[in-house]
PDB file of C-alpha atoms in Angstrom:
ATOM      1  CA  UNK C   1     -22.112  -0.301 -40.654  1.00 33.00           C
ATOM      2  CA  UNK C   2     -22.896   2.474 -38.113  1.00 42.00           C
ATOM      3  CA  UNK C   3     -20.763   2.511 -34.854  1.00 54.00           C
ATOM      4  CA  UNK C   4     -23.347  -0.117 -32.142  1.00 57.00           C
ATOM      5  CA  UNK C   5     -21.126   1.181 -29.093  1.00 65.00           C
ATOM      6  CA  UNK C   6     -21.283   4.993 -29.871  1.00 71.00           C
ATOM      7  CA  UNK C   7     -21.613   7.039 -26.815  1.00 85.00           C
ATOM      8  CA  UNK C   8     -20.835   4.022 -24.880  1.00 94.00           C
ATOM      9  CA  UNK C   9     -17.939   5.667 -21.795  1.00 96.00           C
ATOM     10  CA  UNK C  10     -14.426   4.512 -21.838  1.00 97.00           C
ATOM     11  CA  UNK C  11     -12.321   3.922 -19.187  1.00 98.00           C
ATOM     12  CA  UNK C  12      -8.868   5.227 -19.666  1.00 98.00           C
ATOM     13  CA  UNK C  13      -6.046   4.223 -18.726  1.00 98.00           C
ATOM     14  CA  UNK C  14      -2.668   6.393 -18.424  1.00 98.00           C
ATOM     15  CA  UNK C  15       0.668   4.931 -17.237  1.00 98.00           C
ATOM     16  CA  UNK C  16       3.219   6.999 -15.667  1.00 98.00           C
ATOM     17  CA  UNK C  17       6.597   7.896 -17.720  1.00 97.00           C
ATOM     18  CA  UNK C  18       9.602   5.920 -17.815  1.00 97.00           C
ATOM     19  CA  UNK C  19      11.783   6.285 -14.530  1.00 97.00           C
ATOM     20  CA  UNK C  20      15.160   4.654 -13.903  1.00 97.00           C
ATOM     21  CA  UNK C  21      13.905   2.323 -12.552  1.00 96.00           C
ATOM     22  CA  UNK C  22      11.851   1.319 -15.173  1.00 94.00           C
ATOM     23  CA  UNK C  23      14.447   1.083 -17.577  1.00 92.00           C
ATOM     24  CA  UNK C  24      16.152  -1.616 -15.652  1.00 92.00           C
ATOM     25  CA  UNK C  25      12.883  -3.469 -14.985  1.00 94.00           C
ATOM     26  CA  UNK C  26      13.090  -3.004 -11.286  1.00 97.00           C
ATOM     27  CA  UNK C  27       9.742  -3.416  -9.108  1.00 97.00           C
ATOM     28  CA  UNK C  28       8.679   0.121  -7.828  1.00 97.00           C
ATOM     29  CA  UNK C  29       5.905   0.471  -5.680  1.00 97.00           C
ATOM     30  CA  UNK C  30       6.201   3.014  -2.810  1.00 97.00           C
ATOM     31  CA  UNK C  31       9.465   4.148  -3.881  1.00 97.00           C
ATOM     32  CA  UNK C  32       9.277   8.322  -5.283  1.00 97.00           C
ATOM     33  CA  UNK C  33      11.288   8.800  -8.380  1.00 97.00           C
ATOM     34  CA  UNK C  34      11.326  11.010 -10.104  1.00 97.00           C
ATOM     35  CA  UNK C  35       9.907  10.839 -14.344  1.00 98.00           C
ATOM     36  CA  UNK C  36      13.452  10.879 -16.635  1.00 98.00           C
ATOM     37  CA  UNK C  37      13.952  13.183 -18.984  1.00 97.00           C
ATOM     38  CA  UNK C  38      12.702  10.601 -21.686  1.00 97.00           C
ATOM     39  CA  UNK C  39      10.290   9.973 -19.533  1.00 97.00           C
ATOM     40  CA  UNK C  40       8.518  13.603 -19.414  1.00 98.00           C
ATOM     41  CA  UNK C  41       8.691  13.788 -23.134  1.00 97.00           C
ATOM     42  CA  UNK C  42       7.170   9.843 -23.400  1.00 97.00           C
ATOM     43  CA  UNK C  43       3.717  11.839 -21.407  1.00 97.00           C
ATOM     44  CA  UNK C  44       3.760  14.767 -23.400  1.00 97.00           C
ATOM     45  CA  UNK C  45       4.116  12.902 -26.555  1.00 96.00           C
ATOM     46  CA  UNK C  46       0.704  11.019 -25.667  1.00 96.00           C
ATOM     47  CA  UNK C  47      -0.960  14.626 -24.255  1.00 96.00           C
ATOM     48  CA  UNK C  48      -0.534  16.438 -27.814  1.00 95.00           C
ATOM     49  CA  UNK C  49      -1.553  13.921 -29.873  1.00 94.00           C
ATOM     50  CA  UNK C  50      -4.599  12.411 -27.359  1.00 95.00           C
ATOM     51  CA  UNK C  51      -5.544  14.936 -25.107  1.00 96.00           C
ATOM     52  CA  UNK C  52      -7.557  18.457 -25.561  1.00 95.00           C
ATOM     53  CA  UNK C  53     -10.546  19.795 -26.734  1.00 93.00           C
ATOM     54  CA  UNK C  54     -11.897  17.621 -29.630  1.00 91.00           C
ATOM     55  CA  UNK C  55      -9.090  14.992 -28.908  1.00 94.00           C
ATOM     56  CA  UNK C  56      -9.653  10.587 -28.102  1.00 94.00           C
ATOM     57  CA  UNK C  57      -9.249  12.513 -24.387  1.00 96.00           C
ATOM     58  CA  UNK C  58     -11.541  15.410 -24.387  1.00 95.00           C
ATOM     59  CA  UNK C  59     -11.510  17.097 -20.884  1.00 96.00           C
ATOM     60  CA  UNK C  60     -14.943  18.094 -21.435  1.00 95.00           C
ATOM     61  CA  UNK C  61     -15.972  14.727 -21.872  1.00 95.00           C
ATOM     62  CA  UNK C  62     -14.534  13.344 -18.472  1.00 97.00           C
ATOM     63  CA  UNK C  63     -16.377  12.697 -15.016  1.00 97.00           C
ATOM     64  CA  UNK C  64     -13.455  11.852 -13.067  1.00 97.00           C
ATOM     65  CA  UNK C  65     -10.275  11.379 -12.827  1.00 98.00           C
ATOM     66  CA  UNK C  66      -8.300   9.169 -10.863  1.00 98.00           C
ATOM     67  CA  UNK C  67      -4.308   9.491 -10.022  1.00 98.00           C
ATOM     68  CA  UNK C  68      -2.086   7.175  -8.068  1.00 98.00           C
ATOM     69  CA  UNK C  69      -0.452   9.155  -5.086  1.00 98.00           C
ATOM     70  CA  UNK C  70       3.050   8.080  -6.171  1.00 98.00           C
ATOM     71  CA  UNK C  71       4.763  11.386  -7.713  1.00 98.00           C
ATOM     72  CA  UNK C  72       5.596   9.784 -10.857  1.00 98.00           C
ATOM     73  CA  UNK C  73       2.169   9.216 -11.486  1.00 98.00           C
ATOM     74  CA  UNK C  74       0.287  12.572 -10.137  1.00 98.00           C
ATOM     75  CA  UNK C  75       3.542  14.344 -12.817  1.00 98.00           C
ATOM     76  CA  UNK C  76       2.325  12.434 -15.474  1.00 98.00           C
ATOM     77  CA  UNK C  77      -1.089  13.546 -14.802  1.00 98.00           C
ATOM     78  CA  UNK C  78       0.214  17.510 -14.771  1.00 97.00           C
ATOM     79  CA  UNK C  79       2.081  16.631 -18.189  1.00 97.00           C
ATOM     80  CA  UNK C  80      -0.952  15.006 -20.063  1.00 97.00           C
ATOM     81  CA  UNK C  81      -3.255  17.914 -19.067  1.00 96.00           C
ATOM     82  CA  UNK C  82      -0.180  20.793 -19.639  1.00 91.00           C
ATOM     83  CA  UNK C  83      -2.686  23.651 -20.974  1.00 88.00           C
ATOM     84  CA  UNK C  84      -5.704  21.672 -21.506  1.00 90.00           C
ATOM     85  CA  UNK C  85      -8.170  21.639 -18.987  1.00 86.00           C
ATOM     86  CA  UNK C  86      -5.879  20.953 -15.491  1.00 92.00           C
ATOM     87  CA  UNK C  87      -7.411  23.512 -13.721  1.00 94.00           C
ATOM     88  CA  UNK C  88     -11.045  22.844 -14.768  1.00 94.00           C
ATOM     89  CA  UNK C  89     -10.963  19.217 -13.991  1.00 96.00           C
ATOM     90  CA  UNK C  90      -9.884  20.363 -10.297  1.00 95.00           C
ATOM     91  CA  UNK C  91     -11.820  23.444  -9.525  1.00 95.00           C
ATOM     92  CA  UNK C  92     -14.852  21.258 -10.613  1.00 96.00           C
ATOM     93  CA  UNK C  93     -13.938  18.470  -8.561  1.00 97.00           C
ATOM     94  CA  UNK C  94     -13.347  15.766 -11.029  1.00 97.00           C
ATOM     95  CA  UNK C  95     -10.002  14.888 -10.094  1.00 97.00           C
ATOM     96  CA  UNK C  96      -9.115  12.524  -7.273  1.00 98.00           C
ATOM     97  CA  UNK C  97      -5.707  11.359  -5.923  1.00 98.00           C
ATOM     98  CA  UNK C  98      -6.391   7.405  -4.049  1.00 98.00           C
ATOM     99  CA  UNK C  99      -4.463   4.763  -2.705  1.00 98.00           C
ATOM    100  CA  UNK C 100      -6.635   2.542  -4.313  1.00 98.00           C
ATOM    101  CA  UNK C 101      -4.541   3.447  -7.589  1.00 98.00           C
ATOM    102  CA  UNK C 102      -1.177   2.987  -5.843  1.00 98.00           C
ATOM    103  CA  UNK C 103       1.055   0.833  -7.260  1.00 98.00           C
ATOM    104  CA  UNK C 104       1.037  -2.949  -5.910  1.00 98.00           C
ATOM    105  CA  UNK C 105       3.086  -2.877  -2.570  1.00 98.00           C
ATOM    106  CA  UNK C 106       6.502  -4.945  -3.201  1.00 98.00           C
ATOM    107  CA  UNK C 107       7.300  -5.452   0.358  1.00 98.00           C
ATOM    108  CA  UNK C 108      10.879  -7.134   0.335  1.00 98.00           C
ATOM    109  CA  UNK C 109      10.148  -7.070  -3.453  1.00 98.00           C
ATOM    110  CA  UNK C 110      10.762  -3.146  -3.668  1.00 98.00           C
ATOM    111  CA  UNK C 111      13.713  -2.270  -6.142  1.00 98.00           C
ATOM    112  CA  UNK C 112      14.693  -6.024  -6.949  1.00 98.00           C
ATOM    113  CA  UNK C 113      14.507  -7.557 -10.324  1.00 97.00           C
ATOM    114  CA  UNK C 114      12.442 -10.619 -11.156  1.00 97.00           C
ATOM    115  CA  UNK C 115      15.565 -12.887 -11.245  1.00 96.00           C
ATOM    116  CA  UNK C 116      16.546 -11.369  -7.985  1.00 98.00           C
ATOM    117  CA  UNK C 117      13.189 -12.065  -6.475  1.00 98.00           C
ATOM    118  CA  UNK C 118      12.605 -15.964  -7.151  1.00 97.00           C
ATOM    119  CA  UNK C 119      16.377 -15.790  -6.034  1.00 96.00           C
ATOM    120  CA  UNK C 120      15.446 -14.577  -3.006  1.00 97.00           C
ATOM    121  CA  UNK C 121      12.041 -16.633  -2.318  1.00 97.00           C
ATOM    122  CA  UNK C 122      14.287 -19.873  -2.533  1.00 96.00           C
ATOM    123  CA  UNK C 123      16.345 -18.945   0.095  1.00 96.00           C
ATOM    124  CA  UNK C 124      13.242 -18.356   2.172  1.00 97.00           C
ATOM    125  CA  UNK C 125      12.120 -22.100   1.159  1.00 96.00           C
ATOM    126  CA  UNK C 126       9.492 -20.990  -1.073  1.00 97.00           C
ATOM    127  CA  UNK C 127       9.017 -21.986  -4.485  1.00 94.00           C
ATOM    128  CA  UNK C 128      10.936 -24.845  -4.858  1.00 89.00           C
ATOM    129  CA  UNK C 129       8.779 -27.025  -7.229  1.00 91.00           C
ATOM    130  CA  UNK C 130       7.888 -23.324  -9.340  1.00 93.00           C
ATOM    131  CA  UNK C 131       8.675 -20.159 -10.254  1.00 95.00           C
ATOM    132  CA  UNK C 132       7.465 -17.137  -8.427  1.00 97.00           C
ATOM    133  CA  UNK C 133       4.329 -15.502  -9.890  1.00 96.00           C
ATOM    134  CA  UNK C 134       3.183 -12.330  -8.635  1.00 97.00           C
ATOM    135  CA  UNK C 135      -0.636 -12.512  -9.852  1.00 97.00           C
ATOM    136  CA  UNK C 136      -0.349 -16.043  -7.604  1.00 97.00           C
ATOM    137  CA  UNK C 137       1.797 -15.508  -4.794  1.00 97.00           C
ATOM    138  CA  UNK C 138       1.813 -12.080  -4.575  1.00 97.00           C
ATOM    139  CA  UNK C 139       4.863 -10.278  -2.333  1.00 98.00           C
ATOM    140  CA  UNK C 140       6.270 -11.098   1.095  1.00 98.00           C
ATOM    141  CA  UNK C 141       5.500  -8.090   3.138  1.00 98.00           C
ATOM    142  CA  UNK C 142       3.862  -6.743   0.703  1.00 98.00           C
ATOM    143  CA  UNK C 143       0.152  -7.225  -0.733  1.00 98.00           C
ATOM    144  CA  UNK C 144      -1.267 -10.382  -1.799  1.00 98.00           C
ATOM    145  CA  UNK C 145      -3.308 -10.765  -5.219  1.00 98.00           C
ATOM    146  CA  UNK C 146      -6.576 -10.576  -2.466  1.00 98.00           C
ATOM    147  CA  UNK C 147      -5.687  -7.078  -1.502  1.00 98.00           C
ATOM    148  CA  UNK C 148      -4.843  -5.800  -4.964  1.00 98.00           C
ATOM    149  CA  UNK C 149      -7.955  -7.220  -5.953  1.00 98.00           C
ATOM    150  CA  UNK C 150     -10.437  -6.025  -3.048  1.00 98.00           C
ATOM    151  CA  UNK C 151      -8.959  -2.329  -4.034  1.00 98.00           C
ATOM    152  CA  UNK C 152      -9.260  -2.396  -7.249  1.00 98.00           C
ATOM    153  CA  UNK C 153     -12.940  -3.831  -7.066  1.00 98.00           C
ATOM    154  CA  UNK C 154     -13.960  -1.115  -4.890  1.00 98.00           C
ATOM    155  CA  UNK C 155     -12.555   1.630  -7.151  1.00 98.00           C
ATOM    156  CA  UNK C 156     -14.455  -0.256 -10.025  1.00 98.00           C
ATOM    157  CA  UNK C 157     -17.694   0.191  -8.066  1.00 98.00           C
ATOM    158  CA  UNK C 158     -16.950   4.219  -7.860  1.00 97.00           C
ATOM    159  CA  UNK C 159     -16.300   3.654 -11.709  1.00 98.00           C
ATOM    160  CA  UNK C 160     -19.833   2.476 -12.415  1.00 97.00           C
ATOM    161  CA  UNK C 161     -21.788   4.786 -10.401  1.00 95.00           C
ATOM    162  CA  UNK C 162     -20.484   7.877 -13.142  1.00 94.00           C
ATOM    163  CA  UNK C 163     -21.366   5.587 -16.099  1.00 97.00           C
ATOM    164  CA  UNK C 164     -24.196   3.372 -14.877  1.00 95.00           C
ATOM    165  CA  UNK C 165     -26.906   5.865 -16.203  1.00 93.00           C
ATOM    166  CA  UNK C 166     -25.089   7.444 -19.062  1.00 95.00           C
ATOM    167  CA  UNK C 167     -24.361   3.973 -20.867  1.00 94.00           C
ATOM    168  CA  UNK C 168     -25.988   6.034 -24.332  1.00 93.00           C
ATOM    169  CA  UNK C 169     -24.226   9.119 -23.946  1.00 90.00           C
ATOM    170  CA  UNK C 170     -27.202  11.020 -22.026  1.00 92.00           C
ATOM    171  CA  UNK C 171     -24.215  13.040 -20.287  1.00 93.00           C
ATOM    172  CA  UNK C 172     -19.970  12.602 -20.296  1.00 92.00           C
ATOM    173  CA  UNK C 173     -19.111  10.091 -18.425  1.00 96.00           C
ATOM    174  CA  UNK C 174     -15.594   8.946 -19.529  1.00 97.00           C
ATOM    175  CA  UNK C 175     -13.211   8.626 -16.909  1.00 98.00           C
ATOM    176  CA  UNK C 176      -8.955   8.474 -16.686  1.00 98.00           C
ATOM    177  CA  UNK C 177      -6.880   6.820 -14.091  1.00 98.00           C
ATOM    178  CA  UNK C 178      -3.117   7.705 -14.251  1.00 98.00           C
ATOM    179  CA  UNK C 179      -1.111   4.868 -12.672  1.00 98.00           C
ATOM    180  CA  UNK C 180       1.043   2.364 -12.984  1.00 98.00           C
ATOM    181  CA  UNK C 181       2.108  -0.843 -15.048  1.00 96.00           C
ATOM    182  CA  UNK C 182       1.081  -3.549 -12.648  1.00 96.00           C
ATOM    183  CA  UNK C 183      -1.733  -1.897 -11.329  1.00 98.00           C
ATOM    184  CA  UNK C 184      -2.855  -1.325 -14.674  1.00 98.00           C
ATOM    185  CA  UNK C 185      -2.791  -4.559 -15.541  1.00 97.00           C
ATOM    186  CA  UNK C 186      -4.424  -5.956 -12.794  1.00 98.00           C
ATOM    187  CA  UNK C 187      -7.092  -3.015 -12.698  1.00 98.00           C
ATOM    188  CA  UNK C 188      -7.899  -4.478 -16.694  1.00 98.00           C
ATOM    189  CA  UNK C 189      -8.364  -8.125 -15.254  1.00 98.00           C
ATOM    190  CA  UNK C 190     -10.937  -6.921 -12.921  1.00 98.00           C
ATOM    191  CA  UNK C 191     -12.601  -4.994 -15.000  1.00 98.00           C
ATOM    192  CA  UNK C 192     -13.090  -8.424 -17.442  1.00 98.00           C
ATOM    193  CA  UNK C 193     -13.755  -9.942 -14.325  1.00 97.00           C
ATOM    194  CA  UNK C 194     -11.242 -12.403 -14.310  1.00 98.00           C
ATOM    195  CA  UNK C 195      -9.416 -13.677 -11.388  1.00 97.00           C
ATOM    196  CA  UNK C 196      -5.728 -12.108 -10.532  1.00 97.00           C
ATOM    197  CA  UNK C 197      -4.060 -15.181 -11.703  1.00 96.00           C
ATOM    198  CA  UNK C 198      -6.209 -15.465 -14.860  1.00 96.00           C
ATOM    199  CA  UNK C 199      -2.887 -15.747 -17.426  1.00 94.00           C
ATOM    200  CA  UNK C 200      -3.567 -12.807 -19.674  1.00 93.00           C
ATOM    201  CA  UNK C 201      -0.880 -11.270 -21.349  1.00 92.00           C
ATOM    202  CA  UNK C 202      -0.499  -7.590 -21.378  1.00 93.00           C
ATOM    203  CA  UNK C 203       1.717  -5.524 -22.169  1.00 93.00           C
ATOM    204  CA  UNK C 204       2.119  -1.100 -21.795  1.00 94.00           C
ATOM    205  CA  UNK C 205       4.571   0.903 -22.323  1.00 95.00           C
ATOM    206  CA  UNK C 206       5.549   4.018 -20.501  1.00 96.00           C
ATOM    207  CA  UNK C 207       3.439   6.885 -20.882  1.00 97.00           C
ATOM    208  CA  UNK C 208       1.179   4.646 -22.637  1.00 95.00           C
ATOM    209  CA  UNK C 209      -2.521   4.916 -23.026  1.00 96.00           C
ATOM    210  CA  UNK C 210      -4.756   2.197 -22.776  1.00 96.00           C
ATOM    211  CA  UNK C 211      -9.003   2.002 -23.211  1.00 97.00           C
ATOM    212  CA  UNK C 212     -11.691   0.320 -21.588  1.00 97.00           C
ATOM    213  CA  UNK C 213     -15.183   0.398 -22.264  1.00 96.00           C
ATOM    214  CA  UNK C 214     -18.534  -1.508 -22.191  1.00 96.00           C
ATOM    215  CA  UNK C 215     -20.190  -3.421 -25.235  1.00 94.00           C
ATOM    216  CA  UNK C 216     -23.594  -3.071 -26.006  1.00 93.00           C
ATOM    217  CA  UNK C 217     -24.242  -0.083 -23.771  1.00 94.00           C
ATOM    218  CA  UNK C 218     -24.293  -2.809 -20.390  1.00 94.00           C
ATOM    219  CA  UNK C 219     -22.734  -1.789 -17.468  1.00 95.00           C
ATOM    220  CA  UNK C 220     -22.603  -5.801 -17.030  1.00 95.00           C
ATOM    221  CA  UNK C 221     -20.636  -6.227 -20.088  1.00 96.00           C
ATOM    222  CA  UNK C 222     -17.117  -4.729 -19.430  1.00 96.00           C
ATOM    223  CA  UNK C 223     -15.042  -5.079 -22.595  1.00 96.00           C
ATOM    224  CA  UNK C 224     -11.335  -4.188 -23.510  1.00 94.00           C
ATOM    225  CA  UNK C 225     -10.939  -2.144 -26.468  1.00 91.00           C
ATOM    226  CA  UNK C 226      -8.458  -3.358 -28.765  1.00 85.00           C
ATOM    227  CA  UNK C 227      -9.017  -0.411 -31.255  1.00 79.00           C
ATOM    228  CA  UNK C 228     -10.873   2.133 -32.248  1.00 73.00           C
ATOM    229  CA  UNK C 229     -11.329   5.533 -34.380  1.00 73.00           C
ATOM    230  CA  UNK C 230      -9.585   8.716 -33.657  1.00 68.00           C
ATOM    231  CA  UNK C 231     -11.927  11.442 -33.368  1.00 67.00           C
ATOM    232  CA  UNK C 232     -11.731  14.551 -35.879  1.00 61.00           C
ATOM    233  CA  UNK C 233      -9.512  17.288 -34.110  1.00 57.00           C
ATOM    234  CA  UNK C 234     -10.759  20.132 -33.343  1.00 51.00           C
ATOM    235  CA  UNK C 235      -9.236  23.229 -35.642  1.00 42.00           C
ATOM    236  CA  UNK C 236      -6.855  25.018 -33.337  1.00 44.00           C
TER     237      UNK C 236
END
C-alpha cells in the first residue's frame, strides 16, 4: 500500500533535557537552569540517532526552526544540531529564538510541585469544590489557558505560511520547535484544534522527540503522528 501522506511536512517537536528540576517534577517556566549531566546526554542521544543528513531530522529538509528563549531549551537546540547543520540553519536564516515558545509562565506557581500548588490555591479560597487544573485555571500571576493559547495560535499561523504551498513536497518545508513539556503539550492541542482544557493525555519525556503533520496533504487537516518509518541513513 504506497505511503498517501508522502511528502506531506512534519512538525517537530523537541523537548529540552532533563534539569533538576525536572527530576523532582517542579514547575519551571522563567527560571534558567541549567541541562544535567543526564540531561545533555538524554539530547545527544536523540541528535545521533534522529538528526543529520539522511536522518527522520534532515537539516536540509527544514524551513525553520523555532527555540524557546529559556537556556535549557536554546542548549538543547546546540546539542541536537552538534556537527550537523547548526551553522547552516543560522547563516541562512532558518532559525528563530520567540517568546511565543517560552514555557507557560507559573507566576506564584514557579518551582512548586503540584501538591504544593492546590495546597496553596486553598489557602487563597480557590478550589474548594475541585482540584486545580492548569489547562482550566491556569496560574495566579502567571498566564491563563487564553494567553497560552492566543501565542501558540499565532506561532501556528507562521507554521502554515512555510507549509501551506508545499503540502506535496514541491520544496522542504519541515519545521522543529525546541521547547518545553507544557508548552509542548499545549502547542499539540492547538494544532488538533482542540480547546486548552480538551482532556488529552500526553505524555514526553526529556529530550524527547515528538511529530506532527497533516493528513491528506490539507493544511486544514492537522494530524498527530503516532508512528511512522525511519528513513534509510545516509552511508557516513
Amino acid at each position: 500500500m504506497p505511503d498517501k501522506d508522502a511528502g506531506t511536512p512534519r512538525v517537530y517537536l523537541a523537548r529540552h533535557g532533563e534539569t533538576e528540576w525536572t527530576k523532582n517534577g517542579r514547575y519551571t517556566g522563567v527560571t534558567e537552569l541549567e541541562l544535567t549531566p543526564h540531561g545533555v546526554t538524554q539530547v545527544q542521544n536523540s541528535g545521533r540517532v534522529l538528526v543529520g543528513p539522511g536522518r527522520l531530522i534532515d537539516p536540509s529538509r527544514l524551513a525553520h526552526v523555532f527555540v524557546s528563549p529559556r537556556k535549557r531549551a536554546v542548549d538543547t537546540f546546540d546539542l541536537l544540531f552538534e556537527g550537523v547543520g547548526k551553522q547552516d540553519l543560522v547563516e541562512s536564516g532558518r532559525v528563530t529564538t520567540t517568546e511565543k515558545l517560552a514555557e507557560w509562565r507559573y507566576g506564584l506557581y514557579e518551582g512548586l510541585v503540584t501538591k504544593e500548588i492546590r495546597a496553596l490555591r486553598k489557602e487563597h479560597g480557590l478550589d474548594q469544590d475541585r482540584e486545580w487544573n492548569i489547562w482550566r485555571d491556569g496560574c495566579e500571576e502567571g498566564e491563563s489557558p487564553q494567553e497560552v493559547t492566543a501565542r501558540l495560535d499565532s506561532l501556528i499561523e507562521e507554521i502554515h505560511a512555510f507549509q501551506a504551498g508545499n503540502m506535496h513536497g514541491e520544496k522542504p518545508a519541515d519545521v522543529l520547535l525546541v521547547a518545553h513539556g507544557h508548552l509542548l503539550r499545549a502547542f499539540t492541542k492547538r494544532w488538533l484544534k482542540y480547546p486548552m482544557e480538551f482532556p488529552l493525555s500526553l505524555m514526553m519525556e526529556p529530550g524527547a522527540i515528538g511529530i506532527l503533520s497533516y493528513e491528506h496533504h490539507s493544511i486544514d487537516e492537522p494530524a498527530l503522528m503516532v508512528g511512522m518509518a525511519f528513513p534509510s541513513q545516509s552511508a557516513p
